[in-house]
Amino acid sequence: MNKITQDIVAEHGLTEGEYSQVLDILGREPNLTELGIFSVMWSEHCSYKSSKKWLKTLPTEAPWVICGPGENAGVIDIGDGQAAIFKMESHNHPSFIEPYQGAATGVGGIMRDVFTMGARPIANMNALRFGSPDHPKTRHLLGGVVAGIGGYGNCMGVPTVGGETNFHSSYDGNILVNAMTVGLADTDKIFYSAAAGIGNPVVYVGSKTGRDGIHGATMASAEFDDDSEEKRPTVQVGDPFTEKLLLEACLELMATDAIVAIQDMGAAGLTSSSFEMADKGGVGIELNLDHVPMREDGMTPYEIMLSESQERMLMILKPGREEEARKIFEKWELDFSVIGKVTDTGKMVLTMGGETVADLPVAPLADAAPEYDRPWVPTPKPAKISAEEVQQPNDLREVLLKLMGSSEIASRKWIWEQYDHMVMGDTIQRPGGDAAVVRVHGTDKALAITTDCTPRYCYADPETGGAQAVAEVWRNLTATGAKPLAITDCMNFGNPERPEIMGQFVGCINGMKDACEALDFPVISGNVSLYNETNGQGIHPTPAIGGVGLLEQSSQMMTMGFKSQGDQVYLIGDLTGEMGQSLYLREIEGREEGAPPSVDLKKERSNGDFLRNAIEKGWVTAAHDVSDGGLAVALAEMSLAGNKGADITIETDLPLHAALFAESQGCYVVTVDPANSKQLQDLAETADVPICLIGTVGHNELKIENALTISLDELGKEHGSWMPSLMAGTAG
């Protein structure tokens, strides 16, 4: 046996203190396989050792929550004996090193998290962050990631229905690829991962195990440096066609009562799946590694346990049901092997070649994973920037055109055209709206799905930014008429060992907590991705939020495009004129400064509840929330979506440029038939919601006051040309 040296311990990402704890647990020195198992189980990626303390403070319960954090994915009740199961996860480091496979296997992994719970995936989303558009790697990374997402999702026959894409220099050396999947299951057929039944067989199904992905979880728990390109061997290789077979085979077996527990092999592969199942069930497991299907000769126990080869699952079956299960998996041309059994020892015992190659206690290894209360310092609160502190532009028309063609707001059509968003035939609101909407097959119901986060707000003021990310997702769902039910999160941050980075994390969590409580919008699943930095430069803090809402009647779904000439345009909410961190400030004045716009959660709640009520009553013909770029951009997007202009007049005490381009929170633009306008105003008065008539839909240009008039053709060209130009290498 190789002697375990300090260098070998350090290579496995364990500190001296953590290794001392390993020795205490075992009462002896581990062998290399055992050290590798501790390494991945105690990695940041698998153990959440820097974030657990704070994640526990998030609200996770509601009457409609069936299963909160802790399982493969979260589960909510959507009525009629049906459940929506969803989660978001990161695949950041692999996607930077090998963008196609990194993104593809991220999509494959999150789909397995959902179907291992018994759900058929019905929709994929993604939240992507890339470096500056003029960085030499951005075009290559964007092209590869988008191709990987599309390639895997399209082959699986699951629609990719939307997402978000941001560009900023903080991501130059560390892009973010966060993937989300939503699935449907019956509430009485949800599968969990706790192993049970002493003597029950442990079964391996899916693809064979290879050497790809070894140390993937450890790599995801470390900073990048100049040598990160050499880590290609730790990026897994995906095969969506095999995963499609695995999905169908698992769902077919799930239709029987043969499965006791099931877990996909994601980060840390066979190690994490077996240990998590044993720990949750309070049992031991014996595995004979000779029986693990392998695609390479001479694999060691270390390699078998730490491989992150894709498209694999681990199951506990009822005794005597092995042959029934084997026939199903062999019919789908997948590997099936009984590799062990459940024991009452509380230990994980691994054998190979007739010898014991690892003997580890399950509970101490899982429960004693380090939990750090890292030192943190709060981010200093920046000063607000009022309208008066921002230069009055000479030409508001040029400002709006520049914003509409900017990297943050320009059309993402180039991206979503590469995704099959219509497969399965239930997508009823396509990419480009506030949220995607997917019909619950065979019913009148629909699910609204969205992802959002504004990293520049989180960087300036993490607490406000965290609250705003949750509120923005709630607003996006509300704008479609859906009742927001729950969120999943993907917490992307830099090195938590730096107190200022840990302070960003704590601030964002505190803001998210406040918003989730105020909006009755619990967190039911999620993922933490730390050490997103290169050579000591961290990314902008990015707590990406994925949300799901329910439309009881899909026919009441709202879209943002202007519909009919003569419809009246109303603004719901108050324009605040706060210009800090606005795109106006960044794109027009070249300043990334100030406090983000304030978030009033009480007003968010009342304004949103009012809008959903009005949509349900059938009075609203279009709705869109005000966000990046402010009111003027919201109006321009509604004009382009409906191919109809509008004549807008705003009564405000603010300077016009502040009224148009401040990113005031809690606001929506809606249109109504004039016949319903009095009812809408009366309802707003009763609900104590600010509402103001600002214009009329009509013609083929957007006109605001006497300050700007832009034809829809010109607006559309500016909005649509930026990303194709970027990818063609011709963007200016």
XYZ file of C-alpha atoms in Angstrom:
732
model
C 0.000 0.000 0.000
C 1.244 3.494 -0.878
C 2.241 5.513 2.147
C -0.131 8.465 2.606
C 2.096 11.551 2.691
C 1.220 15.167 3.456
C 1.573 15.933 -0.260
C -0.959 13.222 -1.180
C -3.385 14.545 1.457
C -2.989 18.085 0.084
C -3.516 16.859 -3.501
C -6.855 15.482 -2.322
C -7.950 18.881 -1.066
C -7.970 17.979 2.634
C -6.489 20.321 5.218
C -4.227 19.072 8.015
C -7.112 19.464 10.451
C -9.480 17.506 8.218
C -6.946 14.710 7.769
C -6.483 14.573 11.549
C -10.258 14.084 11.790
C -10.018 11.225 9.266
C -7.433 9.519 11.458
C -9.652 9.946 14.526
C -12.667 8.428 12.752
C -10.754 5.429 11.411
C -8.342 4.934 14.296
C -5.723 4.210 11.632
C -4.230 5.576 8.446
C -6.526 5.289 5.406
C -5.432 3.588 2.221
C -5.506 5.559 -1.026
C -9.037 4.460 -1.959
C -10.347 5.430 1.474
C -8.537 8.771 1.305
C -10.095 9.419 -2.109
C -13.550 8.679 -0.689
C -13.059 11.099 2.225
C -11.705 13.668 -0.223
C -14.770 13.752 -2.448
C -17.344 13.318 0.332
C -15.785 16.208 2.257
C -15.239 18.413 -0.797
C -17.084 21.722 -0.849
C -19.099 20.459 -3.806
C -20.514 17.450 -1.928
C -20.493 18.512 1.747
C -21.478 22.219 1.615
C -19.041 22.704 4.498
C -18.783 26.500 4.098
C -22.454 27.126 3.341
C -24.505 24.701 5.465
C -24.765 27.077 8.414
C -26.391 29.750 6.261
C -28.471 27.528 3.981
C -30.309 26.259 7.069
C -31.752 29.757 7.602
C -33.729 29.752 4.331
C -37.503 29.072 4.504
C -38.229 25.650 3.000
C -41.801 24.827 4.003
C -45.302 25.609 2.770
C -48.541 23.615 2.620
C -47.803 22.752 -1.031
C -44.205 21.592 -0.410
C -44.014 17.774 -0.436
C -40.214 17.519 -0.186
C -37.753 20.315 0.506
C -33.929 20.369 0.334
C -32.003 17.172 1.047
C -33.217 14.880 -1.710
C -32.166 14.763 -5.362
C -34.712 17.482 -6.177
C -37.548 19.376 -4.487
C -41.216 18.432 -4.852
C -44.355 20.607 -4.803
C -48.025 19.650 -4.984
C -49.793 21.111 -8.038
C -53.188 19.526 -7.317
C -55.119 16.602 -8.783
C -52.637 14.093 -7.358
C -49.772 15.591 -9.384
C -46.403 17.004 -8.340
C -43.796 19.193 -9.968
C -40.217 18.137 -9.189
C -37.362 20.525 -9.936
C -33.827 21.618 -9.174
C -31.014 23.788 -10.529
C -27.343 22.791 -10.493
C -24.005 24.207 -11.577
C -21.458 22.809 -14.019
C -19.178 25.838 -14.063
C -15.596 24.604 -13.933
C -16.086 21.742 -16.443
C -17.812 24.105 -18.892
C -14.894 26.534 -18.856
C -12.404 23.753 -19.544
C -14.479 21.867 -22.155
C -17.603 23.939 -22.959
C -19.559 21.417 -25.037
C -19.182 18.394 -22.747
C -19.223 20.500 -19.576
C -22.588 22.032 -20.439
C -24.007 18.808 -21.916
C -23.205 16.718 -18.840
C -24.577 19.492 -16.620
C -27.909 19.131 -18.429
C -27.724 15.326 -18.213
C -26.948 15.417 -14.510
C -29.822 17.702 -13.564
C -32.274 15.609 -15.602
C -31.138 12.496 -13.699
C -31.718 14.310 -10.404
C -35.328 14.807 -11.476
C -36.153 11.438 -13.000
C -34.510 9.543 -10.149
C -37.413 10.943 -8.071
C -39.902 9.266 -10.418
C -40.664 12.319 -12.576
C -40.653 12.568 -16.341
C -38.720 15.748 -17.263
C -40.961 18.219 -19.124
C -38.759 21.322 -19.378
C -35.148 22.478 -19.152
C -33.903 25.996 -18.396
C -30.419 27.442 -18.020
C -28.744 30.474 -16.465
C -25.476 31.352 -18.200
C -22.790 33.924 -17.420
C -19.886 34.687 -19.723
C -16.982 37.117 -19.671
C -16.784 40.423 -21.473
C -18.048 40.131 -25.082
C -14.657 41.305 -26.346
C -12.675 38.768 -24.289
C -10.893 36.379 -26.695
C -12.502 33.268 -25.178
C -16.099 34.482 -24.841
C -17.286 33.596 -28.342
C -15.741 30.099 -28.179
C -17.209 29.412 -24.719
C -20.680 30.744 -25.586
C -20.810 28.711 -28.804
C -19.663 25.513 -27.088
C -21.960 25.834 -24.079
C -25.047 26.588 -26.162
C -24.262 23.679 -28.497
C -23.779 21.346 -25.498
C -27.064 22.354 -23.879
C -28.950 22.028 -27.141
C -27.243 18.794 -28.145
C -28.087 16.982 -24.902
C -31.584 18.374 -24.341
C -32.665 17.983 -27.960
C -31.481 14.356 -28.083
C -33.358 13.604 -24.848
C -36.569 14.977 -26.343
C -37.012 17.441 -23.461
C -37.711 21.051 -24.476
C -35.295 23.787 -23.413
C -37.848 26.528 -22.860
C -35.835 29.528 -21.685
C -33.217 30.942 -19.390
C -30.931 33.954 -19.142
C -27.492 34.966 -20.378
C -25.309 37.759 -18.974
C -21.875 39.071 -19.936
C -19.397 40.728 -17.568
C -15.630 40.841 -17.243
C -15.833 39.247 -13.758
C -16.604 35.941 -15.536
C -13.655 36.193 -17.985
C -11.776 33.349 -16.295
C -14.703 31.467 -14.767
C -17.993 31.215 -16.649
C -21.195 30.000 -14.995
C -23.390 27.262 -16.462
C -26.416 26.588 -14.262
C -28.958 24.048 -15.534
C -32.520 23.551 -14.285
C -34.991 20.756 -14.990
C -38.688 20.503 -14.125
C -40.464 17.146 -14.145
C -43.945 15.778 -13.453
C -44.893 12.839 -11.243
C -47.887 11.464 -9.394
C -47.797 12.408 -5.710
C -48.169 8.750 -4.692
C -45.263 7.618 -6.926
C -42.328 9.706 -5.740
C -39.055 7.860 -5.150
C -36.510 8.647 -2.460
C -32.898 7.664 -1.844
C -32.780 6.191 1.691
C -31.491 2.603 1.550
C -33.528 0.071 3.533
C -34.026 -3.658 4.005
C -31.092 -5.636 5.395
C -29.942 -8.098 2.735
C -31.659 -6.236 -0.104
C -29.653 -6.199 -3.338
C -27.732 -3.096 -4.438
C -27.986 -2.748 -8.196
C -25.950 -0.727 -10.718
C -27.690 0.275 -13.977
C -26.913 2.393 -17.012
C -23.571 3.022 -18.715
C -20.276 1.334 -17.941
C -17.754 2.996 -15.628
C -14.687 4.593 -17.199
C -11.897 6.872 -16.079
C -13.634 10.120 -17.060
C -14.508 12.661 -14.407
C -12.202 11.364 -11.683
C -11.686 14.235 -9.199
C -14.524 16.210 -10.803
C -16.050 17.086 -7.423
C -12.650 18.066 -6.060
C -11.927 20.237 -9.099
C -15.293 21.955 -8.612
C -14.163 22.828 -5.083
C -10.954 24.634 -6.045
C -9.949 27.919 -7.621
C -8.731 28.057 -11.187
C -5.195 29.085 -12.052
C -3.102 29.291 -15.214
C -2.895 25.486 -15.410
C -6.639 24.858 -15.352
C -6.733 23.960 -19.043
C -4.794 20.803 -18.108
C -7.790 19.545 -16.116
C -9.620 18.281 -19.215
C -9.432 14.644 -17.992
C -11.706 15.585 -15.059
C -14.520 16.638 -17.434
C -17.056 13.881 -18.024
C -18.299 12.835 -21.457
C -22.057 12.658 -21.970
C -24.210 10.386 -24.115
C -27.796 11.685 -24.294
C -29.012 8.673 -26.262
C -27.979 6.373 -23.411
C -29.609 8.722 -20.903
C -32.861 8.617 -22.894
C -32.803 4.808 -22.616
C -31.972 5.089 -18.905
C -34.907 7.450 -18.352
C -37.381 5.121 -20.045
C -36.009 2.018 -18.308
C -36.135 3.688 -14.865
C -39.697 4.931 -15.384
C -40.747 1.457 -16.565
C -39.275 -0.182 -13.455
C -40.779 2.564 -11.276
C -44.214 1.552 -12.553
C -43.697 -1.698 -10.601
C -43.145 -1.855 -6.848
C -39.651 -3.355 -7.089
C -37.603 -0.281 -6.089
C -36.865 0.448 -2.431
C -34.535 3.400 -3.079
C -32.795 5.020 -6.036
C -30.013 7.570 -6.478
C -28.268 8.880 -9.566
C -24.477 8.824 -9.763
C -23.575 12.480 -10.100
C -20.643 14.277 -8.494
C -18.281 11.725 -6.894
C -20.094 8.921 -8.746
C -20.450 5.578 -6.992
C -18.963 7.011 -3.788
C -21.527 9.722 -3.110
C -24.517 7.685 -4.320
C -23.719 4.673 -2.125
C -22.759 6.690 0.959
C -25.772 9.016 0.710
C -28.183 6.094 0.355
C -26.620 4.241 3.290
C -26.479 7.347 5.483
C -30.090 8.372 4.843
C -31.242 4.842 5.610
C -29.030 4.399 8.669
C -27.625 1.144 7.257
C -24.396 -0.311 5.897
C -23.606 -1.449 2.355
C -21.217 -4.052 0.983
C -20.074 -3.647 -2.624
C -18.103 -6.113 -4.747
C -16.299 -3.877 -7.221
C -15.529 -6.846 -9.499
C -19.213 -6.720 -10.484
C -19.206 -3.040 -11.510
C -19.543 -2.859 -15.321
C -16.324 -1.263 -16.629
C -15.369 -0.047 -20.068
C -11.628 0.108 -19.415
C -9.185 -2.585 -18.363
C -7.234 -2.554 -15.124
C -9.352 0.008 -13.274
C -8.402 0.338 -9.607
C -10.882 0.533 -6.696
C -9.924 4.197 -6.390
C -10.833 4.880 -10.028
C -14.066 2.878 -9.872
C -15.319 4.693 -6.770
C -14.351 8.199 -7.915
C -15.245 7.999 -11.608
C -17.944 10.446 -12.684
C -18.904 8.576 -15.846
C -22.352 9.704 -16.896
C -25.760 8.022 -17.284
C -25.520 5.687 -14.271
C -27.896 4.941 -11.353
C -27.732 2.983 -8.116
C -30.810 1.183 -6.786
C -31.892 -0.880 -3.819
C -34.401 -3.505 -4.944
C -36.808 -5.705 -3.032
C -35.398 -9.229 -2.660
C -36.268 -11.549 -5.513
C -37.020 -8.759 -7.981
C -33.590 -8.713 -9.608
C -34.511 -10.737 -12.715
C -37.642 -8.686 -13.370
C -35.516 -5.515 -13.239
C -32.701 -7.056 -15.276
C -35.088 -7.884 -18.137
C -36.274 -4.271 -18.302
C -32.752 -2.824 -18.445
C -31.494 -5.413 -20.908
C -34.512 -4.684 -23.117
C -33.345 -1.055 -23.188
C -29.777 -2.289 -23.913
C -28.329 -0.988 -20.658
C -25.927 -2.575 -18.214
C -27.499 -4.173 -15.145
C -25.459 -5.694 -12.341
C -26.080 -6.688 -8.736
C -22.966 -5.233 -7.094
C -23.735 -5.592 -3.403
C -26.216 -5.749 -0.555
C -27.584 -3.703 2.324
C -26.134 -4.646 5.743
C -26.777 -3.809 9.372
C -23.133 -2.943 10.098
C -23.329 0.812 9.478
C -20.186 0.385 7.375
C -19.263 0.719 3.714
C -17.195 -2.332 2.900
C -15.668 -2.608 -0.582
C -14.100 -5.790 -1.926
C -12.213 -6.499 -5.148
C -10.245 -9.538 -6.215
C -11.297 -11.325 -3.046
C -9.761 -8.655 -0.802
C -11.253 -5.852 1.270
C -10.092 -2.647 -0.375
C -11.979 -0.181 1.850
C -13.774 -0.435 5.194
C -15.329 2.831 6.326
C -18.008 3.801 8.867
C -20.906 5.466 7.019
C -22.410 7.793 9.627
C -19.176 9.328 10.951
C -17.931 9.945 7.419
C -21.203 11.587 6.372
C -22.188 13.297 9.625
C -18.700 14.428 10.628
C -18.109 16.224 7.346
C -16.592 19.549 8.375
C -19.007 22.427 8.893
C -17.246 25.765 8.948
C -18.427 29.058 10.348
C -16.164 31.033 8.063
C -15.215 34.576 9.099
C -17.103 37.156 7.064
C -17.317 40.895 6.699
C -20.373 42.689 5.352
C -20.075 44.440 2.007
C -19.996 48.211 2.652
C -23.280 49.823 1.602
C -22.721 52.080 -1.422
C -24.367 55.482 -1.650
C -27.553 55.887 -3.661
C -27.352 57.762 -6.933
C -30.319 60.039 -7.525
C -31.639 61.286 -10.851
C -30.033 64.661 -10.266
C -26.569 63.057 -10.044
C -26.869 61.583 -13.532
C -26.232 63.592 -16.639
C -29.293 64.532 -18.706
C -28.692 63.003 -22.158
C -29.028 65.086 -25.303
C -30.893 62.384 -27.210
C -33.187 59.933 -25.364
C -33.841 58.130 -28.642
C -30.161 57.246 -29.019
C -30.050 56.107 -25.394
C -32.934 53.673 -25.877
C -31.450 52.288 -29.103
C -28.063 51.801 -27.428
C -29.616 49.976 -24.468
C -31.758 47.748 -26.705
C -28.631 46.730 -28.619
C -26.439 46.278 -25.535
C -24.993 42.962 -24.370
C -27.410 42.782 -21.439
C -30.684 43.492 -23.275
C -30.119 42.457 -26.905
C -32.225 39.551 -28.175
C -31.116 36.031 -27.198
C -32.877 34.528 -30.209
C -29.533 33.259 -31.585
C -29.302 31.066 -28.468
C -32.818 29.715 -28.197
C -33.072 28.911 -31.911
C -30.516 26.154 -31.210
C -32.769 24.561 -28.592
C -35.820 22.480 -29.410
C -38.342 24.312 -27.250
C -41.455 22.772 -28.818
C -40.730 19.026 -28.496
C -43.403 17.174 -26.423
C -45.970 19.642 -27.796
C -46.832 21.319 -24.486
C -44.806 24.549 -24.613
C -47.403 27.322 -24.770
C -45.132 30.311 -24.054
C -41.820 30.132 -25.865
C -38.471 31.734 -24.959
C -38.359 35.510 -24.981
C -41.180 36.248 -22.536
C -41.048 36.887 -18.797
C -41.353 33.153 -18.104
C -41.796 30.010 -20.162
C -45.153 28.266 -19.783
C -45.587 24.515 -20.284
C -48.950 22.769 -20.231
C -49.392 19.939 -17.752
C -50.115 17.266 -20.347
C -53.735 16.219 -20.632
C -55.003 18.901 -18.210
C -56.093 22.551 -18.223
C -53.175 23.466 -15.941
C -49.776 24.863 -16.878
C -46.472 25.510 -15.134
C -44.656 28.820 -15.543
C -40.858 28.510 -15.240
C -38.153 31.165 -15.089
C -34.602 31.858 -13.921
C -33.198 35.209 -12.872
C -30.537 37.124 -10.975
C -28.902 40.546 -11.362
C -25.254 39.995 -10.346
C -24.307 43.673 -10.566
C -26.871 44.395 -7.832
C -25.516 41.524 -5.696
C -21.961 42.807 -6.048
C -22.917 46.335 -4.977
C -25.209 45.264 -2.118
C -25.560 41.504 -1.580
C -28.587 41.746 0.698
C -30.604 43.917 -1.692
C -29.344 41.854 -4.648
C -30.388 38.562 -3.024
C -33.854 39.897 -2.263
C -34.175 41.367 -5.765
C -33.257 38.051 -7.434
C -36.111 36.267 -5.640
C -38.517 39.166 -6.223
C -37.653 39.324 -9.930
C -38.409 35.611 -10.361
C -41.694 36.064 -8.459
C -42.504 39.019 -10.743
C -41.685 37.086 -13.930
C -44.044 34.263 -12.957
C -46.729 36.733 -11.877
C -46.567 38.528 -15.241
C -47.745 35.311 -16.948
C -50.682 35.030 -14.530
C -49.133 32.097 -12.635
C -49.167 31.815 -8.845
C -45.509 31.546 -7.744
C -45.046 28.389 -5.649
C -41.366 27.697 -4.929
C -37.777 28.287 -5.957
C -34.546 26.404 -6.447
C -31.241 28.245 -6.198
C -27.722 27.970 -7.539
C -25.356 29.941 -5.320
C -22.283 30.880 -7.394
C -19.561 32.696 -5.448
C -15.786 33.060 -5.177
C -13.466 31.726 -2.478
C -15.313 31.451 0.874
C -12.016 31.513 2.743
C -11.847 35.234 1.952
C -14.038 37.105 4.488
C -15.318 39.610 1.920
C -16.516 36.763 -0.358
C -18.139 34.968 2.569
C -19.780 38.297 3.397
C -21.283 38.386 -0.101
C -22.692 34.894 0.440
C -24.173 35.759 3.856
C -25.648 38.992 2.517
C -27.298 37.313 -0.468
C -28.722 34.535 1.729
C -30.164 37.082 4.160
C -31.792 39.025 1.313
C -33.176 35.838 -0.242
C -34.562 34.741 3.125
C -36.415 38.039 3.595
C -37.897 37.876 0.098
C -38.907 34.216 0.346
C -40.703 34.887 3.621
C -42.436 38.052 2.415
C -43.567 36.460 -0.856
C -44.453 33.021 0.589
C -42.004 31.532 -1.886
C -39.993 28.706 -0.225
C -36.661 27.227 -1.343
C -37.144 23.501 -2.061
C -33.813 22.523 -3.634
C -30.535 24.015 -4.735
C -26.805 23.870 -5.208
C -23.770 25.804 -4.006
C -20.789 26.463 -6.256
C -17.867 28.173 -4.521
C -14.278 28.906 -5.524
C -15.440 30.496 -8.777
C -12.345 32.588 -9.234
C -9.137 32.626 -11.188
C -5.801 33.737 -9.769
C -7.586 35.334 -6.828
C -10.157 37.261 -8.868
C -13.701 36.262 -7.900
C -16.815 36.404 -10.064
C -19.656 38.755 -9.239
C -21.757 37.033 -6.557
C -24.486 35.235 -8.534
C -27.298 33.588 -6.565
C -29.220 32.344 -9.609
C -32.870 31.685 -8.766
C -35.148 29.282 -10.651
C -38.868 29.595 -9.966
C -41.995 27.589 -10.747
C -45.571 28.833 -10.650
C -48.971 27.323 -11.417
C -51.702 28.446 -13.802
C -54.915 26.626 -12.898
C -56.285 27.492 -16.347
C -53.678 27.613 -19.095
C -56.144 29.620 -21.213
C -55.604 32.555 -18.806
C -51.872 32.728 -19.532
C -50.619 36.262 -20.162
C -47.894 37.347 -22.611
C -46.024 40.630 -22.875
C -46.642 41.693 -26.485
C -49.007 44.595 -27.162
C -52.207 43.104 -28.641
C -54.777 45.555 -30.028
C -54.753 49.111 -31.300
C -56.491 51.326 -28.771
C -55.633 49.216 -25.701
C -54.723 51.448 -22.791
C -51.233 51.199 -21.264
C -50.947 51.355 -17.465
C -47.988 51.447 -15.105
C -48.424 49.507 -11.857
C -46.071 50.598 -9.057
C -43.988 53.685 -8.286
C -41.057 55.003 -10.322
C -38.289 55.770 -7.813
C -35.648 57.356 -10.016
C -32.784 55.461 -8.330
C -30.009 55.253 -10.924
C -27.309 53.270 -9.080
C -26.145 50.061 -10.865
C -28.533 50.780 -13.748
C -27.664 49.763 -17.272
C -28.144 53.414 -18.191
C -25.294 54.350 -15.864
C -23.077 51.543 -17.198
C -23.798 51.744 -20.924
C -24.272 55.504 -21.323
C -21.943 56.982 -18.696
C -19.492 54.076 -18.316
C -20.029 53.922 -14.544
C -20.615 50.754 -12.519
C -21.442 52.551 -9.307
C -23.886 53.206 -6.537
C -26.519 51.294 -4.642
C -28.910 49.059 -6.564
C -32.571 50.120 -6.617
C -34.324 49.487 -3.318
C -36.667 46.506 -2.981
C -39.888 47.026 -1.012
C -41.109 43.480 -0.420
C -44.484 44.578 0.929
C -45.157 46.505 -2.291
C -43.809 43.620 -4.393
C -46.393 41.382 -2.759
C -49.368 43.731 -3.077
C -48.551 44.860 -6.636
C -48.043 41.279 -7.835
C -51.123 39.879 -6.105
C -53.161 42.701 -7.659
C -51.856 41.958 -11.163
C -52.608 38.230 -10.923
C -56.102 39.033 -9.698
C -56.656 41.364 -12.688
C -55.326 38.741 -15.125
C -57.631 36.109 -13.612
C -60.607 38.431 -14.085
C -59.743 38.663 -17.788
C -59.129 42.426 -17.855
C -55.450 42.415 -18.824
C -54.360 41.953 -22.461
C -50.549 42.173 -21.954
C -48.210 42.332 -18.966
C -44.457 42.752 -18.482
C -42.361 43.624 -15.455
C -39.953 46.555 -15.377
C -36.362 45.404 -14.870
C -33.052 45.891 -16.744
C -33.083 49.205 -18.596
C -36.191 50.494 -16.823
C -39.599 51.543 -18.112
C -38.458 52.567 -21.608
C -36.902 49.157 -22.285
C -40.020 47.384 -20.956
C -42.184 49.394 -23.372
C -39.812 48.702 -26.273
C -39.827 44.957 -25.530
C -43.641 44.905 -25.415
C -43.782 46.771 -28.735
C -41.410 44.330 -30.423
C -43.139 41.262 -28.944
C -46.532 42.385 -30.232
C -45.285 44.146 -33.381
C -47.303 47.187 -32.356
C -46.171 50.597 -31.219
C -47.556 52.870 -28.516
C -47.953 56.552 -27.703
C -46.722 57.145 -24.148
C -47.030 60.153 -21.832
C -45.702 59.938 -18.281
C -46.866 62.193 -15.463
C -43.924 62.340 -13.077
C -41.918 64.723 -10.930
C -38.743 62.911 -11.973
C -36.497 64.077 -14.823
C -37.681 62.171 -17.891
C -34.435 60.191 -18.327
C -34.740 58.927 -14.720
C -38.411 58.004 -15.136
C -37.561 56.067 -18.297
C -34.283 54.356 -17.395
C -34.166 53.933 -13.597
C -34.705 50.248 -12.796
C -37.539 50.820 -10.309
C -38.550 47.593 -8.580
C -42.029 46.134 -8.082
C -43.347 47.726 -11.293
C -45.285 46.268 -14.219
C -46.573 47.645 -17.508
C -50.004 46.247 -18.476
C -52.518 46.880 -21.223
C -56.301 46.677 -20.965
C -59.253 47.126 -23.253
C -60.689 50.618 -22.497
C -63.970 48.897 -21.536
C -62.209 47.364 -18.518
C -60.071 50.312 -17.438
C -62.443 51.645 -14.768
C -62.747 48.198 -13.172
C -58.950 47.900 -13.140
C -58.543 51.308 -11.503
C -61.240 50.565 -8.924
C -59.570 47.262 -8.028
C -56.211 49.051 -7.667
C -57.754 51.634 -5.351
C -59.317 48.914 -3.196
C -55.975 47.049 -3.044
C -54.060 50.319 -2.359
C -51.850 49.673 -5.401
C -50.401 52.658 -7.338
C -51.573 52.643 -10.968
C -51.283 55.252 -13.689
C -52.560 55.485 -17.274
C -49.504 56.252 -19.426
C -50.594 55.722 -23.024
C -52.304 53.880 -25.839
C -51.284 51.000 -28.115
C -51.195 51.629 -31.842
C -49.275 52.281 -35.076
C -45.809 51.024 -35.964
C -43.583 53.175 -33.783
C -42.884 53.745 -30.120
C -43.407 57.373 -29.179
C -42.607 58.674 -25.666
C -43.609 62.280 -24.927
C -42.001 64.588 -27.436
C -38.638 63.115 -26.463
C -38.325 60.106 -28.725
C -39.976 58.345 -31.630
C -38.543 55.078 -32.966
C -39.974 52.830 -35.670
C -40.398 49.172 -34.767
C -38.159 48.258 -37.720
C -35.262 50.291 -36.340
C -35.884 49.053 -32.806
C -35.998 45.449 -33.979
C -32.801 45.700 -36.016
C -30.886 47.186 -33.088
C -32.294 44.619 -30.651
C -31.753 41.621 -32.928
C -28.344 42.211 -34.469
C -25.945 42.274 -31.503
C -25.626 38.565 -30.719
C -25.433 37.306 -34.333
C -22.710 39.947 -34.885
C -20.861 38.772 -31.764
C -20.911 35.149 -32.903
C -19.892 36.121 -36.436
C -16.967 38.051 -34.978
C -18.248 41.361 -36.365
C -19.699 42.972 -33.200
C -18.410 46.482 -32.705
